[in-house]
mmCIF file of C-alpha atoms in Angstrom:
data_model
loop_
_atom_site.group_PDB
_atom_site.id
_atom_site.type_symbol
_atom_site.label_atom_id
_atom_site.label_comp_id
_atom_site.label_asym_id
_atom_site.label_seq_id
_atom_site.Cartn_x
_atom_site.Cartn_y
_atom_site.Cartn_z
ATOM 1 C CA MET A 25 -4.908 24.111 -7.638
ATOM 2 C CA THR A 26 -3.938 23.551 -3.911
ATOM 3 C CA ASP A 27 -0.226 22.579 -3.591
ATOM 4 C CA VAL A 28 1.143 20.040 -1.161
ATOM 5 C CA ASP A 29 1.868 22.801 1.311
ATOM 6 C CA GLY A 30 -1.599 24.240 1.119
ATOM 7 C CA THR A 31 -0.675 27.175 -1.068
ATOM 8 C CA SER A 32 -2.681 27.806 -4.392
ATOM 9 C CA ASP A 33 -0.838 28.466 -7.705
ATOM 10 C CA GLY A 34 -3.940 29.946 -9.592
ATOM 11 C CA CYS A 35 -4.379 26.956 -12.061
ATOM 12 C CA ASP A 36 -7.615 25.573 -12.983
ATOM 13 C CA VAL A 37 -6.763 22.195 -12.508
ATOM 14 C CA PRO A 38 -9.152 20.354 -10.129
ATOM 15 C CA ASN A 39 -8.200 20.503 -6.335
ATOM 16 C CA LEU A 40 -6.922 16.963 -5.455
ATOM 17 C CA ASP A 41 -6.913 17.407 -1.659
ATOM 18 C CA ASP A 42 -10.409 16.220 -1.139
ATOM 19 C CA ILE A 43 -9.155 12.423 -1.737
ATOM 20 C CA PRO A 44 -8.453 11.331 1.935
ATOM 21 C CA THR A 45 -6.720 8.031 1.298
ATOM 22 C CA ILE A 46 -4.584 6.233 -1.263
ATOM 23 C CA GLU A 47 -7.121 3.417 -1.337
ATOM 24 C CA SER A 48 -9.565 5.607 -2.984
ATOM 25 C CA VAL A 49 -6.996 6.488 -5.600
ATOM 26 C CA ALA A 50 -5.581 3.118 -6.183
ATOM 27 C CA ASP A 51 -8.485 0.658 -5.972
ATOM 28 C CA PRO A 52 -6.924 -2.776 -6.458
ATOM 29 C CA ARG A 53 -10.338 -4.097 -7.715
ATOM 30 C CA ASN A 54 -9.996 -2.185 -11.130
ATOM 31 C CA ALA A 55 -6.339 -2.028 -12.074
ATOM 32 C CA ASP A 56 -7.089 -1.365 -15.683
ATOM 33 C CA TRP A 57 -6.020 2.241 -15.306
ATOM 34 C CA LEU A 58 -2.622 0.897 -14.694
ATOM 35 C CA LEU A 59 -2.156 -0.494 -18.267
ATOM 36 C CA PRO A 60 0.342 2.129 -19.328
ATOM 37 C CA VAL A 61 2.604 1.443 -16.410
ATOM 38 C CA SER A 62 2.302 -2.220 -16.950
ATOM 39 C CA LEU A 63 3.204 -1.819 -20.581
ATOM 40 C CA ARG A 64 6.319 0.020 -19.981
ATOM 41 C CA LEU A 65 7.336 -2.477 -17.197
ATOM 42 C CA ASN A 66 6.749 -5.357 -19.557
ATOM 43 C CA ARG A 67 8.800 -3.758 -22.162
ATOM 44 C CA ALA A 68 11.584 -3.140 -19.607
ATOM 45 C CA ARG A 69 11.512 -6.966 -18.773
ATOM 46 C CA GLU A 70 11.672 -7.703 -22.423
ATOM 47 C CA ILE A 71 14.829 -5.491 -22.850
ATOM 48 C CA ASP A 72 16.110 -7.079 -19.653
ATOM 49 C CA THR A 73 16.052 -10.622 -21.366
ATOM 50 C CA GLN A 74 17.987 -8.896 -24.430
ATOM 51 C CA ILE A 75 20.534 -7.638 -21.912
ATOM 52 C CA GLN A 76 21.069 -10.847 -20.258
ATOM 53 C CA GLU A 77 21.736 -12.494 -23.463
ATOM 54 C CA ALA A 78 24.040 -9.689 -24.673
ATOM 55 C CA VAL A 79 26.126 -9.951 -21.646
ATOM 56 C CA LYS A 80 26.239 -13.721 -21.739
ATOM 57 C CA ASN A 81 27.451 -13.567 -25.268
ATOM 58 C CA TYR A 82 30.072 -11.083 -24.501
ATOM 59 C CA SER A 83 31.228 -13.014 -21.476
ATOM 60 C CA ASP A 84 31.173 -16.425 -23.168
ATOM 61 C CA SER A 85 33.256 -14.823 -26.244
ATOM 62 C CA GLY A 86 36.333 -14.454 -23.941
ATOM 63 C CA ALA A 87 36.016 -10.635 -23.823
ATOM 64 C CA VAL A 88 36.326 -10.701 -20.132
ATOM 65 C CA GLU A 89 38.028 -12.745 -17.409
ATOM 66 C CA VAL A 90 37.203 -12.665 -13.756
ATOM 67 C CA GLU A 91 39.897 -13.711 -11.233
ATOM 68 C CA HIS A 92 39.291 -14.311 -7.543
ATOM 69 C CA VAL A 93 42.301 -13.142 -5.455
ATOM 70 C CA ILE A 94 42.259 -14.229 -1.852
ATOM 71 C CA ARG A 95 44.319 -11.778 0.149
ATOM 72 C CA ASP A 96 46.426 -12.524 3.195
ATOM 73 C CA ASP A 97 43.757 -11.101 5.404
ATOM 74 C CA GLY A 98 41.097 -13.593 3.915
ATOM 75 C CA VAL A 99 39.271 -10.939 2.032
ATOM 76 C CA THR A 100 38.478 -12.125 -1.653
ATOM 77 C CA ASP A 101 39.192 -9.515 -4.414
ATOM 78 C CA LEU A 102 37.427 -9.876 -7.943
ATOM 79 C CA VAL A 103 39.730 -8.719 -10.604
ATOM 80 C CA LEU A 104 38.116 -7.979 -13.944
ATOM 81 C CA ARG A 105 40.276 -8.003 -17.020
ATOM 82 C CA VAL A 106 38.617 -6.655 -20.284
ATOM 83 C CA HIS A 107 40.106 -7.671 -23.304
ATOM 84 C CA ARG A 108 37.452 -6.083 -25.572
ATOM 85 C CA PRO A 109 34.914 -3.368 -24.792
ATOM 86 C CA PRO A 110 31.280 -4.377 -24.411
ATOM 87 C CA PRO A 111 29.219 -4.043 -27.652
ATOM 88 C CA GLU A 112 27.663 -0.578 -28.301
ATOM 89 C CA ARG A 113 24.200 -2.593 -28.531
ATOM 90 C CA LEU A 114 24.382 -3.202 -24.786
ATOM 91 C CA ALA A 115 24.689 0.286 -23.726
ATOM 92 C CA LEU A 116 21.627 1.179 -26.037
ATOM 93 C CA LEU A 117 19.673 -1.578 -24.308
ATOM 94 C CA VAL A 118 20.395 -0.638 -20.820
ATOM 95 C CA GLY A 119 19.585 3.011 -21.707
ATOM 96 C CA GLU A 120 16.141 2.035 -23.139
ATOM 97 C CA SER A 121 15.477 -0.120 -20.101
ATOM 98 C CA VAL A 122 16.221 2.546 -17.653
ATOM 99 C CA HIS A 123 14.192 4.957 -19.779
ATOM 100 C CA GLN A 124 10.993 2.491 -19.729
ATOM 101 C CA MET A 125 11.380 2.060 -15.967
ATOM 102 C CA ARG A 126 11.684 5.756 -15.289
ATOM 103 C CA ALA A 127 8.627 6.607 -17.679
ATOM 104 C CA ALA A 128 6.701 4.053 -15.803
ATOM 105 C CA LEU A 129 7.270 5.775 -12.654
ATOM 106 C CA ASP A 130 6.135 9.247 -14.101
ATOM 107 C CA ASN A 131 3.225 7.615 -15.770
ATOM 108 C CA LEU A 132 2.183 6.377 -12.349
ATOM 109 C CA ILE A 133 2.258 9.718 -10.899
ATOM 110 C CA VAL A 134 0.112 11.124 -13.934
ATOM 111 C CA LEU A 135 -2.524 8.208 -13.527
ATOM 112 C CA LEU A 136 -2.761 8.867 -9.761
ATOM 113 C CA ALA A 137 -3.297 12.522 -10.428
ATOM 114 C CA ASP A 138 -5.941 11.491 -13.019
ATOM 115 C CA ARG A 139 -7.613 9.075 -10.471
ATOM 116 C CA ALA A 140 -7.490 11.575 -7.734
ATOM 117 C CA ALA A 141 -9.290 14.341 -9.934
ATOM 118 C CA GLY A 142 -11.768 11.829 -11.263
ATOM 119 C CA VAL A 143 -10.940 13.139 -14.847
ATOM 120 C CA THR A 144 -8.076 12.787 -17.385
ATOM 121 C CA LEU A 145 -6.128 15.920 -16.787
ATOM 122 C CA PRO A 146 -5.347 18.028 -19.665
ATOM 123 C CA ALA A 147 -1.637 17.800 -21.132
ATOM 124 C CA LYS A 148 -1.067 21.212 -19.855
ATOM 125 C CA GLY A 149 -2.010 20.281 -16.372
ATOM 126 C CA ILE A 150 0.354 17.236 -16.351
ATOM 127 C CA LYS A 151 3.568 18.626 -17.494
ATOM 128 C CA SER A 152 5.157 19.072 -14.263
ATOM 129 C CA PHE A 153 4.220 15.626 -12.666
ATOM 130 C CA GLN A 154 7.096 13.438 -12.146
ATOM 131 C CA PHE A 155 8.079 10.601 -9.813
ATOM 132 C CA PRO A 156 10.895 12.307 -7.708
ATOM 133 C CA ILE A 157 13.820 10.315 -6.728
ATOM 134 C CA GLU A 158 15.875 12.312 -4.400
ATOM 135 C CA ASP A 159 18.895 11.577 -1.977
ATOM 136 C CA THR A 160 17.681 13.847 0.831
ATOM 137 C CA LYS A 161 14.350 14.606 2.569
ATOM 138 C CA ALA A 162 14.935 18.350 2.041
ATOM 139 C CA ASN A 163 15.431 17.719 -1.803
ATOM 140 C CA PHE A 164 12.439 15.413 -1.816
ATOM 141 C CA ASP A 165 10.231 18.228 0.029
ATOM 142 C CA SER A 166 11.418 20.861 -2.541
ATOM 143 C CA LYS A 167 10.770 18.601 -5.647
ATOM 144 C CA ALA A 168 7.508 17.385 -4.380
ATOM 145 C CA LYS A 169 6.141 20.877 -4.273
ATOM 146 C CA ARG A 170 6.832 20.989 -8.027
ATOM 147 C CA CYS A 171 6.232 17.396 -9.202
ATOM 148 C CA LEU A 172 3.619 16.065 -7.034
ATOM 149 C CA LYS A 173 1.555 19.350 -6.867
ATOM 150 C CA GLY A 174 -2.074 18.618 -5.911
ATOM 151 C CA LEU A 175 -1.740 14.809 -5.182
ATOM 152 C CA PRO A 176 -3.396 13.555 -2.007
ATOM 153 C CA GLY A 177 -1.087 13.853 0.981
ATOM 154 C CA ASP A 178 -1.143 10.115 1.597
ATOM 155 C CA VAL A 179 0.170 9.474 -1.932
ATOM 156 C CA VAL A 180 3.080 12.041 -1.311
ATOM 157 C CA ARG A 181 3.852 10.227 1.860
ATOM 158 C CA LEU A 182 3.835 7.020 0.193
ATOM 159 C CA ILE A 183 6.255 8.006 -2.419
ATOM 160 C CA GLU A 184 8.369 9.974 -0.002
ATOM 161 C CA ALA A 185 8.619 6.458 1.927
ATOM 162 C CA LEU A 186 10.095 4.858 -1.238
ATOM 163 C CA GLN A 187 12.950 7.420 -1.440
ATOM 164 C CA PRO A 188 16.488 5.880 -1.491
ATOM 165 C CA TYR A 189 17.624 8.130 1.434
ATOM 166 C CA HIS A 190 15.693 5.800 3.669
ATOM 167 C CA ARG A 191 17.822 3.013 2.678
ATOM 168 C CA LEU A 192 21.151 4.611 3.047
#
C-alpha cells in the first residue's frame, strides 16, 4: 500500500491514493455508511444525560459548595468546597462517554478507508487506523504516517486541520 508520504510498505491492501477528493469518499447523499459512528455518538449522548443527572444529584445533595469571592482588583474567584467525594459511578460514566467518542473517531477513519478502497478492508488491514489527536504538527505528521496510512491526501489534510494545535 502507498503511504501518505508516497512510500510503499509492501501490504496487499488496495492503493487508496486514487481517490482525488473527500467528496468522493464522504458522499452526503448516502450517509448509511456512517451508522457505526452515529450509534457511538448517540450512546455518548445518552451517557451525557446520565452524567448531567448524576452531577445535579451530587450538587443538590450539599456535597459541594461554590463561593464567589470578588478580590480587591475586581477579579472574581470561584472557591469550590468539596464535603464528600463524587460518586464512583460518575467516573465510570465519564470514562464510558469519552471511550464512545474516541471510538467514534477511530470508526470514522476505518469507514473512510473502506469507502476510499471501495471494499470493506480485512481486519488485519485496519489494525493501525486511528484518528490521531496531537499537540504539534510534527507529532501529527509522524502519527499520520502510521494511523492514516493510505487515506487520500485531502482526508488527511482535513483531519490535520481539526487538530488541537490549531486552536492553541
